[in-house]
mmCIF file of C-alpha atoms in Angstrom:
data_model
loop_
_atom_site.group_PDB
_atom_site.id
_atom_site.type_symbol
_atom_site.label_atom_id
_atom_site.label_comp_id
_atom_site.label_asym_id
_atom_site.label_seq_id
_atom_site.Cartn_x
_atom_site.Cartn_y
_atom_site.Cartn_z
ATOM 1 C CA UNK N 1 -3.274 1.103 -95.891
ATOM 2 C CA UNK N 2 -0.666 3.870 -95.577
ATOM 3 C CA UNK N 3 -2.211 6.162 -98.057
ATOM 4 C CA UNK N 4 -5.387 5.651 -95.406
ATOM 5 C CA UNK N 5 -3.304 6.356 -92.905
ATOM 6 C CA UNK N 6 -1.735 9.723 -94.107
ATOM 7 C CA UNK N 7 -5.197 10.967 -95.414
ATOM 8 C CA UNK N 8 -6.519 10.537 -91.898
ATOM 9 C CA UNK N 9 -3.641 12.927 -90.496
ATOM 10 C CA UNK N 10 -4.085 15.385 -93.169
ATOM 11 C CA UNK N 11 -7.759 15.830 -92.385
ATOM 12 C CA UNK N 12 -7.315 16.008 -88.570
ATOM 13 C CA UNK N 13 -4.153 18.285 -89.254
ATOM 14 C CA UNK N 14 -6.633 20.643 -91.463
ATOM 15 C CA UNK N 15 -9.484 20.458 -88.796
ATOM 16 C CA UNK N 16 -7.234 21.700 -86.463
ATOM 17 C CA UNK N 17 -6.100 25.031 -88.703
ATOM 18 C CA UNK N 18 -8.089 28.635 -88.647
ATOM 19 C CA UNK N 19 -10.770 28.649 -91.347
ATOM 20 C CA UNK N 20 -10.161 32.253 -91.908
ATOM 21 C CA UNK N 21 -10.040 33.478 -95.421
ATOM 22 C CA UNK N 22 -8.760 35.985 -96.502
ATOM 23 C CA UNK N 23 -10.306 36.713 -99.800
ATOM 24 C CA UNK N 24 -13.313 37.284 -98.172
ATOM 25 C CA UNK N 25 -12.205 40.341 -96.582
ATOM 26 C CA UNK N 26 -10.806 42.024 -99.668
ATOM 27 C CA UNK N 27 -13.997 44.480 -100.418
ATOM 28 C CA UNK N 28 -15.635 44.858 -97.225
ATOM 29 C CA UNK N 29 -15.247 48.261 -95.495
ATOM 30 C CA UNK N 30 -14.247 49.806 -93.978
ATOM 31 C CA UNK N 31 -10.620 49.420 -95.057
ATOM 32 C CA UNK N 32 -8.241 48.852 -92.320
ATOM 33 C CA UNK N 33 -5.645 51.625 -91.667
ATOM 34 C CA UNK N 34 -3.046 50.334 -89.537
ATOM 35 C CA UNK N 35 -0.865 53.381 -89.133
ATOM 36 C CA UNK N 36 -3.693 55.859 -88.548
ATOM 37 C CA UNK N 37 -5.304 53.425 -86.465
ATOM 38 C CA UNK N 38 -2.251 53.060 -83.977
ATOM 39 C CA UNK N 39 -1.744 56.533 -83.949
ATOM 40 C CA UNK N 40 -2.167 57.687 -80.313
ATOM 41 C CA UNK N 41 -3.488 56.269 -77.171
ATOM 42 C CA UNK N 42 -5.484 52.413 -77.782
ATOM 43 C CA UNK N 43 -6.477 50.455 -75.087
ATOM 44 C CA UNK N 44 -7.299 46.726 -75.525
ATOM 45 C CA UNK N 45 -8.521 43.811 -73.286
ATOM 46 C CA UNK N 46 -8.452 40.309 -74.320
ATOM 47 C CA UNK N 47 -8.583 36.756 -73.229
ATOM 48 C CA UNK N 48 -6.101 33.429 -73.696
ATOM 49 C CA UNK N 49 -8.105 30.135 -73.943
ATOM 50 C CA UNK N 50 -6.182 26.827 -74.107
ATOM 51 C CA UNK N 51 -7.030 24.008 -76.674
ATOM 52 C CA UNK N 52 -9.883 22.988 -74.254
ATOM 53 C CA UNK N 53 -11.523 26.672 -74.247
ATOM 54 C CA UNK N 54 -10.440 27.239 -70.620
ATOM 55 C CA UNK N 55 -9.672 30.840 -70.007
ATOM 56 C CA UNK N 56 -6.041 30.933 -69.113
ATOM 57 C CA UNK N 57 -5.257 34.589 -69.150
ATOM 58 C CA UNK N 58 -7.466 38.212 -68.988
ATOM 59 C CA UNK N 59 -5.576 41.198 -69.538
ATOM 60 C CA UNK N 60 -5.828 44.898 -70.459
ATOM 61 C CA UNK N 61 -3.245 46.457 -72.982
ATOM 62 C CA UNK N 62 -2.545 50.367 -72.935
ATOM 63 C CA UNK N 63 -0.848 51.176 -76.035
ATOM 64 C CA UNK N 64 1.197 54.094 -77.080
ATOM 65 C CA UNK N 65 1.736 54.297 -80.685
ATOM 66 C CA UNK N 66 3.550 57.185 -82.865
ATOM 67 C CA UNK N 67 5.450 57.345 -85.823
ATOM 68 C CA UNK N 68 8.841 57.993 -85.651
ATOM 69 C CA UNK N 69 11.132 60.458 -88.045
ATOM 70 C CA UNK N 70 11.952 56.983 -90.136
ATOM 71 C CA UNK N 71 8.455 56.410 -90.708
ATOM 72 C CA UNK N 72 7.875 53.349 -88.660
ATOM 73 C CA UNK N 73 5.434 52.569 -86.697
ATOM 74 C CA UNK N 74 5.956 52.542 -83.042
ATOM 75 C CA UNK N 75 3.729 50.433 -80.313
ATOM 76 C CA UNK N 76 4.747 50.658 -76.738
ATOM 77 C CA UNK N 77 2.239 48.032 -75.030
ATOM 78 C CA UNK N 78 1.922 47.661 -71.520
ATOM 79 C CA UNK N 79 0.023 44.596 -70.002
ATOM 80 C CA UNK N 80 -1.952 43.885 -66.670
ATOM 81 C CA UNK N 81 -3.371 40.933 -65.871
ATOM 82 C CA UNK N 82 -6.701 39.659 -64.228
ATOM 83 C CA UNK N 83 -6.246 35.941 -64.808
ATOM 84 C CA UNK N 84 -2.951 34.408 -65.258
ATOM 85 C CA UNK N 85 0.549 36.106 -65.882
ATOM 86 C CA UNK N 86 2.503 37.382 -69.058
ATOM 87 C CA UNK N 87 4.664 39.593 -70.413
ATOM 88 C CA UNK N 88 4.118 43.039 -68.798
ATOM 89 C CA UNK N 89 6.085 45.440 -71.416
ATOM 90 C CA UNK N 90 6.337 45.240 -75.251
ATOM 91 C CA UNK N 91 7.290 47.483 -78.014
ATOM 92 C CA UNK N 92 6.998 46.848 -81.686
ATOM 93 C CA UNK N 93 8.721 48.911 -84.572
ATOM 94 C CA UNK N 94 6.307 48.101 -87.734
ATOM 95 C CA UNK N 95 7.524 49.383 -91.256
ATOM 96 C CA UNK N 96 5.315 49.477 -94.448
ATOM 97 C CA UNK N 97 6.556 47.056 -97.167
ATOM 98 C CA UNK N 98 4.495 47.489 -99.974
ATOM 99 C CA UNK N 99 0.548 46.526 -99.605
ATOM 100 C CA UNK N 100 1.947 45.264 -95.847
ATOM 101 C CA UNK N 101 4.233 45.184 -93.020
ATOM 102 C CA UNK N 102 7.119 43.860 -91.435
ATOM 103 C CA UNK N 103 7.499 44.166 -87.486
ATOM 104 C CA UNK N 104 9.902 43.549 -84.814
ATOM 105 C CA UNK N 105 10.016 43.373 -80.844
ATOM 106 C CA UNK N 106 12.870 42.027 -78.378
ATOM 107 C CA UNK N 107 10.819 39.170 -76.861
ATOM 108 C CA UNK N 108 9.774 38.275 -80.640
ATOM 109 C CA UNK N 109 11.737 35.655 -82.524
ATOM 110 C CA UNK N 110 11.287 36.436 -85.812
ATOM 111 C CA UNK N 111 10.126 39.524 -87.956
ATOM 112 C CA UNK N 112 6.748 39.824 -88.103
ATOM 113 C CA UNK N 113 4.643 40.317 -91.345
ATOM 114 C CA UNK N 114 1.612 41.774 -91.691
ATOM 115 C CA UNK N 115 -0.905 41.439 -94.483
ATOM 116 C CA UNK N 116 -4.093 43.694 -95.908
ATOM 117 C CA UNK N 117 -6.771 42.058 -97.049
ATOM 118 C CA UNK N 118 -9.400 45.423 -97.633
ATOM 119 C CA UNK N 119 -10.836 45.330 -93.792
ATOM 120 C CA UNK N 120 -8.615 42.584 -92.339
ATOM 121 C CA UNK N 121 -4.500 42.306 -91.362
ATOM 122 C CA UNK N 122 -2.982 39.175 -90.959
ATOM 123 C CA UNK N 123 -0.118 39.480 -88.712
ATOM 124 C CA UNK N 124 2.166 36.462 -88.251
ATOM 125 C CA UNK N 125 5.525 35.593 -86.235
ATOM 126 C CA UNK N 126 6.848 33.307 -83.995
ATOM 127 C CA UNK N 127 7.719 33.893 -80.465
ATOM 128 C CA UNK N 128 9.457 31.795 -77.243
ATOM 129 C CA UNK N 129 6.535 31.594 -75.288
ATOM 130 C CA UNK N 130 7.398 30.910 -71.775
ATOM 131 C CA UNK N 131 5.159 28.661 -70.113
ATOM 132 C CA UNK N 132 5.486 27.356 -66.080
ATOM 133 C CA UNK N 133 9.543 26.756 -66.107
ATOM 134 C CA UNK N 134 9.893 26.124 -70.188
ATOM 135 C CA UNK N 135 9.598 27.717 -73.160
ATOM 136 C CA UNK N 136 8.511 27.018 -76.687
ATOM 137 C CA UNK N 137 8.808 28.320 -80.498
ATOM 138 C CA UNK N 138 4.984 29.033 -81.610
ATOM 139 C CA UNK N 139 3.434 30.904 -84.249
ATOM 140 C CA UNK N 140 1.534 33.365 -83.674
ATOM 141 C CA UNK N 141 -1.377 33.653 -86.670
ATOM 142 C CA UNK N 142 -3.093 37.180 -85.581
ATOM 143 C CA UNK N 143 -6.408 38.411 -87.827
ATOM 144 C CA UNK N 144 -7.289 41.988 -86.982
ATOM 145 C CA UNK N 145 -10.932 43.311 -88.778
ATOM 146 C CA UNK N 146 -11.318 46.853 -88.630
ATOM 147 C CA UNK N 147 -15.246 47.788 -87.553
ATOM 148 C CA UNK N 148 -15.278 51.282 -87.899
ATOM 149 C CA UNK N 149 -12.189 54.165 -87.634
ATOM 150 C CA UNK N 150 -11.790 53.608 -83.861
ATOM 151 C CA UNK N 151 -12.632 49.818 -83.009
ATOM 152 C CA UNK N 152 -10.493 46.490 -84.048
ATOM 153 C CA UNK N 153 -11.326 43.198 -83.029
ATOM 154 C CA UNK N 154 -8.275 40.150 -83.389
ATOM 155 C CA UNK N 155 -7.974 36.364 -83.036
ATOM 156 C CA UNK N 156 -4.953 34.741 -82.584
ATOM 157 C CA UNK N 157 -3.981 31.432 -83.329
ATOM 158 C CA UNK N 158 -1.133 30.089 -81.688
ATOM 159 C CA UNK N 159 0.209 27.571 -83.042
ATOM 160 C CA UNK N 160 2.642 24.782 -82.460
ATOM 161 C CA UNK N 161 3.840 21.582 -85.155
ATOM 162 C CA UNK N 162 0.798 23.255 -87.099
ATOM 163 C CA UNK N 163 -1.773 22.599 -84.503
ATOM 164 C CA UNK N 164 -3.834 25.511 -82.413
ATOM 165 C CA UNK N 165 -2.768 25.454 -79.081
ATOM 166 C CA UNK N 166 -4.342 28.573 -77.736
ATOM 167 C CA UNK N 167 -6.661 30.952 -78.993
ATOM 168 C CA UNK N 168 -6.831 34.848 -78.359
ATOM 169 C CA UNK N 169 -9.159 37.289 -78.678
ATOM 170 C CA UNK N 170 -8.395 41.031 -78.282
ATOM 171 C CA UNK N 171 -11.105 44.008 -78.648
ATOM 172 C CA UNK N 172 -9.021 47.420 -79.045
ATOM 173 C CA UNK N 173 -10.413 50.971 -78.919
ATOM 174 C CA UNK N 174 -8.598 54.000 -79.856
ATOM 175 C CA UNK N 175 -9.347 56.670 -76.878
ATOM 176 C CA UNK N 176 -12.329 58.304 -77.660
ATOM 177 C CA UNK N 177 -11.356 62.213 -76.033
ATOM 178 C CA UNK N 178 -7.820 62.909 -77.502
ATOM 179 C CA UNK N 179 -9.005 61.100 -81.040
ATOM 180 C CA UNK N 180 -12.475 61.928 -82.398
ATOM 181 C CA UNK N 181 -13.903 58.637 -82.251
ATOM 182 C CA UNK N 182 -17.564 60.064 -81.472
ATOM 183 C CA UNK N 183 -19.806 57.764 -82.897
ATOM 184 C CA UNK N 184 -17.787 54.570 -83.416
ATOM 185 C CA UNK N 185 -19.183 51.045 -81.985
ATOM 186 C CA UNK N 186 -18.489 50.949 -78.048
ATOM 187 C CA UNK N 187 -19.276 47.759 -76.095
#
């Protein structure tokens, strides 16, 4: 009866992880350039939903991003809100390690690492999320698929005890006049 019992949680616990793969993205194109990508003025809006796909949050992102003289990647995000409330102001170092990355931010708890898989980036970390007067320790399980050399869509999966809490979704669009992006996909 136990051995029932623990099977039972084990499927429920896998129903309740992302089904993204990652070998499926390793030969589609086009291949996802984080650095070059970053590289100037993005601008992003996304959405929250909570485990019951109730829109909890809409925001807009305006991201700076440059590389400094140590090669890193800097991301200066600012955040407004339509629905809901967040963080307003965030800015991420990222460093190449090998065929990846490794990132950091003040409000993020742990270093960040980042993942190519040919057209996709995993990016993973935890974070104290504040929520109403508490706050928790969830991962954050981020996909990022590159369409073209000016459009990236992500999901987010945050997690907490293993189980999806809260999903994201974040379309981001480097700006079109001061980058050449004539031609790419636009909403």
């Amino acid at each position: 009866m136990r051995f029932v019992i623990v099977c039972c949680v084990l499927v429920l616990l896998s129903a309740c992880q992302s089904s993204v793969q990652s070998d499926e993205y390793q030969n589609m194109n086009p291949k996802i350039d984080v650095f070059r990508f970053f590289d100037g003025q993005v601008n992003a809006w996304g959405i929250v939903q909570n485990r019951s796909g109730e829109l909890v949050q809409r925001f807009k992102v305006s991201i700076d991003g440059s590389v400094n003289v140590q090669g890193e990647l800097v991301l200066d995000e600012t955040f407004t809100y339509g629905v809901g409330d967040g963080v307003k102001h965030r800015v991420w170092t990222i460093e190449k390690r090998g065929d990846g990355f490794t990132g950091r931010a003040p409000d993020i708890a742990t270093p960040a690492v980042g993942t190519v898989y040919g057209n996709a980036l995993r990016w993973q970390y935890e974070m104290d999320l504040p929520v109403d007067d508490s706050t928790y320790r969830v991962v954050f399980d981020d996909w990022m698929w590159a369409f073209d050399k000016c459009t990236l869509m992500n999901r987010s999966y945050i997690k907490k005890f293993g189980l999806v809490m809260a999903e994201v979704t974040i379309f981001m669009q480097r700006n079109e006049a001061t980058q050449g992006c004539k031609g790419a996909l636009h909403p």
